[in-house]
């Protein structure tokens, strides 16, 4: 009885109405914690919004069932929730489970992504961030989901177009006592692929490669005359030459150059200005340069054993005159966590 009083089907109906069109088909998934059996109902939205249907879902939720909805609508007449049955891309989503409050703060402050449509609180300190999108290809969605997870520390496994989300208003029966899944709506805007200005995926792949041995990122030994230096340099061997060679991108070389120059003790503010001038081809050269240099700094500090809290402080101090305080703090946390994940992946590799 107490669980039934906690459940508000108006919240459920509001979320479904905001997320889908009145003539669309949706998939609702039910799973009890105590049973491996999964029940799935593929129904028109208007059916799911009927009071009797919502009351049945509320009864199941109160009885120990977790209730989910597919993030994207299904094609009319679908009987399954396979990728082939998804009608169109409706949402981008990001699961934040660990250090989620700090990551969410960084995401809200970031100018790399639009304001999320909604933030679903699945339990204390755990969130699903949603962006309503349109005119997006399935390939674009998958790529952006992976980039969102890499950039903001989300679950990298949550990148399928047929993924399900917890329905706000019902209970999360994974915990005892079961908390109500909440939702906060931040805007009514619809986003497009070009609104997500995330770091170059080629650069992200480079960042998590093992940077060891005597071979640089280009796959060739460094050439001393590229740097006007005839002395052997372990930093150069670690990071590679400034100019891209072969199939490797400019962003990879920018990363390698930033690591090398920072390790030599060069001024990060001057490095940022230099990199911004070199990369005038970027849509926002200053943002790109600041992020590249600061992630490289955090990577080096953490590799040398500096506590992450000190890394955050040093990043804040560095940019305190360029970035507003609130944004500067959130940005520093996000960059420190990003560098920490890179080092973890490097050790695994």
Short mmCIF file of C-alpha atoms in Angstrom, two decimals:
data_model
loop_
_atom_site.label_atom_id
_atom_site.label_comp_id
_atom_site.label_asym_id
_atom_site.label_seq_id
_atom_site.Cartn_x
_atom_site.Cartn_y
_atom_site.Cartn_z
CA UNK A 1 0.00 0.00 0.00
CA UNK A 2 2.82 2.40 0.81
CA UNK A 3 4.40 1.72 -2.58
CA UNK A 4 1.12 2.44 -4.34
CA UNK A 5 0.91 5.80 -2.61
CA UNK A 6 4.43 6.61 -3.86
CA UNK A 7 3.58 5.95 -7.50
CA UNK A 8 2.11 8.84 -9.47
CA UNK A 9 0.91 7.77 -12.92
CA UNK A 10 0.57 11.42 -13.93
CA UNK A 11 4.37 11.60 -13.95
CA UNK A 12 4.48 8.49 -16.14
CA UNK A 13 1.89 9.88 -18.56
CA UNK A 14 3.66 13.23 -18.73
CA UNK A 15 6.98 11.63 -19.60
CA UNK A 16 5.48 9.43 -22.31
CA UNK A 17 3.53 12.35 -23.81
CA UNK A 18 6.65 14.52 -23.94
CA UNK A 19 8.77 11.74 -25.42
CA UNK A 20 6.53 10.31 -28.16
CA UNK A 21 3.93 11.36 -30.72
CA UNK A 22 0.27 10.46 -30.21
CA UNK A 23 0.28 8.13 -33.24
CA UNK A 24 3.53 6.34 -32.43
CA UNK A 25 4.20 2.79 -31.26
CA UNK A 26 6.27 2.24 -28.11
CA UNK A 27 7.76 -0.74 -26.30
CA UNK A 28 7.23 -1.18 -22.56
CA UNK A 29 9.41 -3.74 -20.78
CA UNK A 30 8.67 -5.28 -17.37
CA UNK A 31 11.09 -7.31 -15.30
CA UNK A 32 10.84 -8.52 -11.74
CA UNK A 33 14.04 -8.54 -9.70
CA UNK A 34 13.18 -12.01 -8.40
CA UNK A 35 12.60 -13.50 -11.85
CA UNK A 36 14.72 -13.77 -15.02
CA UNK A 37 11.56 -13.57 -17.13
CA UNK A 38 11.12 -10.36 -19.12
CA UNK A 39 7.71 -9.30 -20.35
CA UNK A 40 7.40 -6.87 -23.23
CA UNK A 41 4.36 -5.01 -24.50
CA UNK A 42 4.43 -3.22 -27.85
CA UNK A 43 1.50 -0.85 -27.93
CA UNK A 44 0.35 2.45 -29.45
CA UNK A 45 1.08 5.40 -27.18
CA UNK A 46 -2.63 6.15 -26.82
CA UNK A 47 -3.13 2.66 -25.38
CA UNK A 48 -0.31 3.09 -22.86
CA UNK A 49 -1.86 6.37 -21.67
CA UNK A 50 -5.24 4.83 -20.83
CA UNK A 51 -5.99 5.01 -17.07
CA UNK A 52 -6.55 1.24 -16.82
CA UNK A 53 -3.24 0.50 -18.54
CA UNK A 54 -1.32 2.92 -16.30
CA UNK A 55 -3.05 1.44 -13.24
CA UNK A 56 -1.92 -2.04 -14.29
CA UNK A 57 1.68 -0.85 -14.72
CA UNK A 58 1.50 0.86 -11.30
CA UNK A 59 0.27 -2.38 -9.74
CA UNK A 60 3.18 -4.29 -11.30
CA UNK A 61 5.67 -1.66 -10.15
CA UNK A 62 4.38 -1.77 -6.56
CA UNK A 63 4.55 -5.57 -6.64
CA UNK A 64 8.27 -5.65 -7.39
CA UNK A 65 8.52 -5.12 -11.15
CA UNK A 66 10.90 -2.70 -12.84
CA UNK A 67 9.17 -0.86 -15.69
CA UNK A 68 11.07 0.48 -18.69
CA UNK A 69 10.28 2.11 -22.05
CA UNK A 70 12.29 1.96 -25.27
CA UNK A 71 14.10 5.24 -25.93
CA UNK A 72 12.97 5.32 -29.56
CA UNK A 73 9.58 4.64 -31.19
CA UNK A 74 8.97 1.44 -33.13
CA UNK A 75 7.65 1.06 -36.65
CA UNK A 76 3.86 0.44 -36.77
CA UNK A 77 3.05 -3.27 -36.75
CA UNK A 78 6.29 -4.23 -35.00
CA UNK A 79 6.17 -7.33 -32.80
CA UNK A 80 9.73 -7.13 -31.52
CA UNK A 81 12.13 -4.48 -30.23
CA UNK A 82 15.06 -5.26 -32.49
CA UNK A 83 17.19 -2.56 -34.08
CA UNK A 84 15.47 -3.22 -37.38
CA UNK A 85 12.12 -2.36 -35.78
CA UNK A 86 13.12 1.11 -34.58
CA UNK A 87 11.26 3.73 -36.61
CA UNK A 88 13.56 6.69 -36.01
CA UNK A 89 16.08 8.16 -33.60
CA UNK A 90 14.20 10.14 -30.95
CA UNK A 91 16.65 10.39 -28.05
CA UNK A 92 20.31 10.47 -27.20
CA UNK A 93 20.97 9.21 -23.69
CA UNK A 94 23.81 8.95 -21.23
CA UNK A 95 23.96 6.72 -18.15
CA UNK A 96 25.86 8.23 -15.20
CA UNK A 97 26.38 5.75 -12.37
CA UNK A 98 29.70 6.52 -10.66
CA UNK A 99 30.69 10.01 -9.44
CA UNK A 100 27.47 10.96 -11.19
CA UNK A 101 26.79 14.26 -9.42
CA UNK A 102 30.18 15.69 -10.38
CA UNK A 103 29.84 14.42 -13.94
CA UNK A 104 26.33 15.85 -14.21
CA UNK A 105 27.59 19.22 -13.00
CA UNK A 106 30.33 19.15 -15.63
CA UNK A 107 27.86 18.19 -18.34
CA UNK A 108 25.47 21.01 -17.42
CA UNK A 109 28.33 23.49 -17.60
CA UNK A 110 29.76 22.17 -20.86
CA UNK A 111 29.38 24.11 -24.10
CA UNK A 112 30.07 20.95 -26.09
CA UNK A 113 26.48 19.69 -25.80
CA UNK A 114 23.05 21.37 -25.88
CA UNK A 115 20.90 21.63 -22.76
CA UNK A 116 19.45 18.16 -22.04
CA UNK A 117 15.74 17.67 -22.49
CA UNK A 118 15.40 15.75 -19.25
CA UNK A 119 17.41 14.22 -16.43
CA UNK A 120 15.97 11.01 -15.02
CA UNK A 121 17.04 10.20 -11.46
CA UNK A 122 17.04 6.42 -11.36
CA UNK A 123 18.18 6.31 -7.70
CA UNK A 124 20.29 8.41 -5.34
CA UNK A 125 23.30 9.70 -7.26
CA UNK A 126 22.50 7.86 -10.51
CA UNK A 127 21.09 9.52 -13.62
CA UNK A 128 20.01 9.01 -17.21
CA UNK A 129 20.45 12.19 -19.25
CA UNK A 130 18.20 12.54 -22.31
CA UNK A 131 18.30 14.79 -25.36
CA UNK A 132 15.34 14.82 -27.73
CA UNK A 133 16.68 14.83 -31.29
CA UNK A 134 15.39 14.74 -34.85
CA UNK A 135 16.68 14.09 -38.38
CA UNK A 136 19.46 11.89 -37.03
CA UNK A 137 20.77 8.76 -38.74
CA UNK A 138 21.20 5.56 -36.72
CA UNK A 139 24.93 5.65 -37.44
CA UNK A 140 25.12 9.20 -36.09
CA UNK A 141 23.26 8.20 -32.94
CA UNK A 142 25.60 5.29 -32.22
CA UNK A 143 28.69 7.44 -32.78
CA UNK A 144 27.38 10.28 -30.59
CA UNK A 145 26.34 7.90 -27.80
CA UNK A 146 29.86 6.51 -27.66
CA UNK A 147 31.40 9.98 -27.71
CA UNK A 148 29.06 11.18 -24.94
CA UNK A 149 30.06 8.21 -22.79
CA UNK A 150 33.78 8.81 -23.41
CA UNK A 151 33.57 12.57 -22.83
CA UNK A 152 31.43 12.59 -19.70
CA UNK A 153 32.25 9.24 -18.13
CA UNK A 154 29.02 7.40 -18.90
CA UNK A 155 28.39 3.73 -19.43
CA UNK A 156 30.03 2.87 -22.80
CA UNK A 157 27.77 -0.16 -23.22
CA UNK A 158 24.63 1.98 -23.51
CA UNK A 159 24.86 2.75 -27.22
CA UNK A 160 22.12 0.66 -28.85
CA UNK A 161 19.21 2.35 -30.61
CA UNK A 162 16.77 -0.19 -29.08
CA UNK A 163 17.88 0.48 -25.50
CA UNK A 164 15.26 0.90 -22.76
CA UNK A 165 15.07 3.59 -20.06
CA UNK A 166 13.50 3.50 -16.62
CA UNK A 167 10.07 5.10 -16.62
CA UNK A 168 9.82 8.10 -14.26
CA UNK A 169 7.04 7.80 -11.71
CA UNK A 170 7.53 4.09 -11.09
CA UNK A 171 9.80 2.37 -8.55
CA UNK A 172 13.37 1.20 -8.98
CA UNK A 173 13.04 -2.24 -7.45
CA UNK A 174 16.76 -2.84 -7.60
CA UNK A 175 17.02 -1.30 -4.13
CA UNK A 176 15.35 -1.73 -0.75
CA UNK A 177 13.46 0.39 -0.03
CA UNK A 178 12.66 1.03 -3.68
CA UNK A 179 13.07 4.71 -4.63
CA UNK A 180 10.75 6.46 -7.06
CA UNK A 181 12.34 7.20 -10.42
CA UNK A 182 12.25 10.99 -10.81
CA UNK A 183 12.48 13.33 -13.80
CA UNK A 184 13.58 16.94 -14.21
CA UNK A 185 12.73 18.70 -17.48
CA UNK A 186 15.32 21.28 -18.50
CA UNK A 187 14.05 22.44 -21.89
CA UNK A 188 11.56 21.72 -24.68
CA UNK A 189 14.04 22.19 -27.53
CA UNK A 190 14.89 19.54 -30.09
CA UNK A 191 18.57 19.03 -30.92
CA UNK A 192 20.42 17.93 -34.06
CA UNK A 193 23.67 16.07 -34.66
CA UNK A 194 25.62 19.28 -35.32
CA UNK A 195 24.63 20.65 -31.89
CA UNK A 196 26.93 18.10 -30.21
CA UNK A 197 30.44 19.55 -30.49
CA UNK A 198 32.26 16.68 -28.84
CA UNK A 199 36.01 15.99 -29.05
CA UNK A 200 37.24 14.37 -32.21
CA UNK A 201 36.67 10.58 -31.91
CA UNK A 202 40.01 9.98 -33.62
CA UNK A 203 41.68 11.93 -30.82
CA UNK A 204 39.77 9.96 -28.19
CA UNK A 205 40.98 6.70 -29.67
CA UNK A 206 44.54 8.01 -29.61
CA UNK A 207 44.30 9.08 -26.00
CA UNK A 208 43.57 5.56 -24.76
CA UNK A 209 46.27 3.82 -26.75
CA UNK A 210 49.27 2.61 -24.72
CA UNK A 211 51.87 5.37 -25.13
CA UNK A 212 54.90 3.22 -24.44
CA UNK A 213 58.04 1.95 -26.10
CA UNK A 214 60.28 3.60 -28.66
CA UNK A 215 57.65 3.93 -31.35
CA UNK A 216 55.57 7.07 -31.51
CA UNK A 217 51.94 7.54 -32.51
CA UNK A 218 52.80 7.69 -36.19
CA UNK A 219 54.25 4.18 -36.03
CA UNK A 220 57.72 5.51 -36.94
CA UNK A 221 60.72 6.56 -34.92
CA UNK A 222 60.80 10.30 -34.29
CA UNK A 223 63.04 12.40 -36.49
CA UNK A 224 65.29 14.76 -34.51
CA UNK A 225 65.49 17.37 -37.23
CA UNK A 226 61.70 17.87 -37.02
CA UNK A 227 62.33 19.55 -33.65
CA UNK A 228 65.57 21.37 -34.28
CA UNK A 229 67.20 19.17 -31.65
CA UNK A 230 69.98 16.66 -32.20
CA UNK A 231 69.84 15.10 -28.72
CA UNK A 232 67.88 11.91 -27.95
CA UNK A 233 64.58 12.78 -26.25
CA UNK A 234 62.49 10.14 -24.42
CA UNK A 235 59.49 12.50 -24.41
CA UNK A 236 59.67 12.75 -28.19
CA UNK A 237 59.86 8.98 -28.49
CA UNK A 238 56.84 8.71 -26.21
CA UNK A 239 54.67 11.25 -28.01
CA UNK A 240 55.79 11.44 -31.62
CA UNK A 241 56.29 14.31 -34.07
CA UNK A 242 54.21 17.46 -34.35
CA UNK A 243 53.13 17.01 -37.93
CA UNK A 244 50.78 14.11 -38.77
CA UNK A 245 52.18 11.30 -40.85
CA UNK A 246 50.40 8.53 -42.69
CA UNK A 247 46.81 7.94 -41.64
CA UNK A 248 47.01 9.70 -38.26
CA UNK A 249 45.06 12.90 -37.69
CA UNK A 250 46.10 16.43 -36.77
CA UNK A 251 44.29 15.98 -33.44
CA UNK A 252 46.49 13.01 -32.56
CA UNK A 253 49.57 15.06 -33.29
CA UNK A 254 48.21 18.00 -31.28
CA UNK A 255 47.80 15.66 -28.32
CA UNK A 256 51.32 14.29 -28.71
CA UNK A 257 52.80 17.77 -29.05
CA UNK A 258 50.95 19.01 -25.95
CA UNK A 259 52.24 16.09 -23.87
CA UNK A 260 55.79 16.63 -25.04
CA UNK A 261 55.87 20.39 -24.48
CA UNK A 262 54.21 20.19 -21.07
CA UNK A 263 56.65 17.48 -19.98
CA UNK A 264 59.47 19.83 -20.97
CA UNK A 265 58.07 22.47 -18.62
CA UNK A 266 56.63 24.84 -21.23
CA UNK A 267 54.00 27.41 -20.15
CA UNK A 268 50.49 25.88 -20.71
CA UNK A 269 48.91 29.29 -21.39
CA UNK A 270 51.42 30.00 -24.16
CA UNK A 271 50.93 26.47 -25.50
CA UNK A 272 47.18 27.07 -25.60
CA UNK A 273 47.59 30.28 -27.60
CA UNK A 274 49.98 28.59 -30.02
CA UNK A 275 47.71 25.60 -30.56
CA UNK A 276 44.66 27.84 -31.08
CA UNK A 277 46.56 29.77 -33.78
CA UNK A 278 47.64 26.56 -35.48
CA UNK A 279 44.14 25.07 -35.44
CA UNK A 280 42.17 27.94 -36.93
CA UNK A 281 40.40 25.25 -38.97
CA UNK A 282 38.45 24.25 -35.82
CA UNK A 283 34.98 25.72 -35.26
CA UNK A 284 36.17 26.95 -31.83
CA UNK A 285 39.99 26.96 -31.83
CA UNK A 286 40.34 28.40 -28.31
CA UNK A 287 38.02 25.80 -26.75
CA UNK A 288 39.81 23.03 -28.62
CA UNK A 289 43.26 24.26 -27.56
CA UNK A 290 42.31 24.79 -23.91
CA UNK A 291 40.81 21.32 -23.65
CA UNK A 292 43.71 19.57 -25.41
CA UNK A 293 46.35 21.23 -23.24
CA UNK A 294 44.42 20.78 -19.98
CA UNK A 295 43.61 17.10 -20.58
CA UNK A 296 47.27 16.51 -21.39
CA UNK A 297 48.31 18.30 -18.18
CA UNK A 298 45.89 16.25 -16.10
CA UNK A 299 47.13 13.05 -17.76
CA UNK A 300 50.74 13.85 -16.85
CA UNK A 301 49.92 14.90 -13.29
CA UNK A 302 47.86 11.81 -12.57
CA UNK A 303 50.46 9.55 -14.17
CA UNK A 304 53.02 11.04 -11.78
CA UNK A 305 50.84 10.28 -8.76
CA UNK A 306 49.26 13.68 -8.09
CA UNK A 307 45.89 13.20 -6.26
CA UNK A 308 42.88 13.90 -8.45
CA UNK A 309 41.64 16.59 -6.04
CA UNK A 310 44.90 18.48 -6.53
CA UNK A 311 44.62 18.08 -10.29
CA UNK A 312 41.16 19.67 -10.17
CA UNK A 313 42.52 22.59 -8.12
CA UNK A 314 45.45 23.18 -10.50
CA UNK A 315 43.15 23.18 -13.53
CA UNK A 316 40.85 25.69 -11.84
CA UNK A 317 43.73 27.97 -10.93
CA UNK A 318 45.10 27.83 -14.47
CA UNK A 319 41.85 29.01 -16.11
CA UNK A 320 40.40 31.14 -13.31
CA UNK A 321 40.80 34.40 -15.26
CA UNK A 322 39.42 32.99 -18.50
CA UNK A 323 36.40 30.93 -17.40
CA UNK A 324 33.62 31.87 -14.90
CA UNK A 325 34.03 30.26 -11.47
CA UNK A 326 31.07 27.85 -11.64
CA UNK A 327 31.93 26.65 -15.12
CA UNK A 328 35.64 26.50 -14.28
CA UNK A 329 35.04 24.14 -11.33
CA UNK A 330 32.74 21.79 -13.24
CA UNK A 331 35.07 21.80 -16.23
CA UNK A 332 38.09 20.96 -14.05
CA UNK A 333 36.29 17.98 -12.50
CA UNK A 334 35.22 16.66 -15.90
CA UNK A 335 38.73 16.98 -17.37
CA UNK A 336 40.32 15.29 -14.35
CA UNK A 337 37.88 12.36 -14.60
CA UNK A 338 38.51 12.11 -18.34
CA UNK A 339 42.28 11.91 -17.83
CA UNK A 340 41.81 9.37 -15.04
CA UNK A 341 39.82 7.09 -17.37
CA UNK A 342 42.52 7.38 -20.02
CA UNK A 343 45.18 6.20 -17.60
CA UNK A 344 43.00 3.33 -16.40
CA UNK A 345 42.39 2.19 -19.98
CA UNK A 346 46.10 2.51 -20.78
CA UNK A 347 46.94 0.18 -17.86
CA UNK A 348 44.31 -2.33 -19.00
CA UNK A 349 45.63 -2.22 -22.54
#
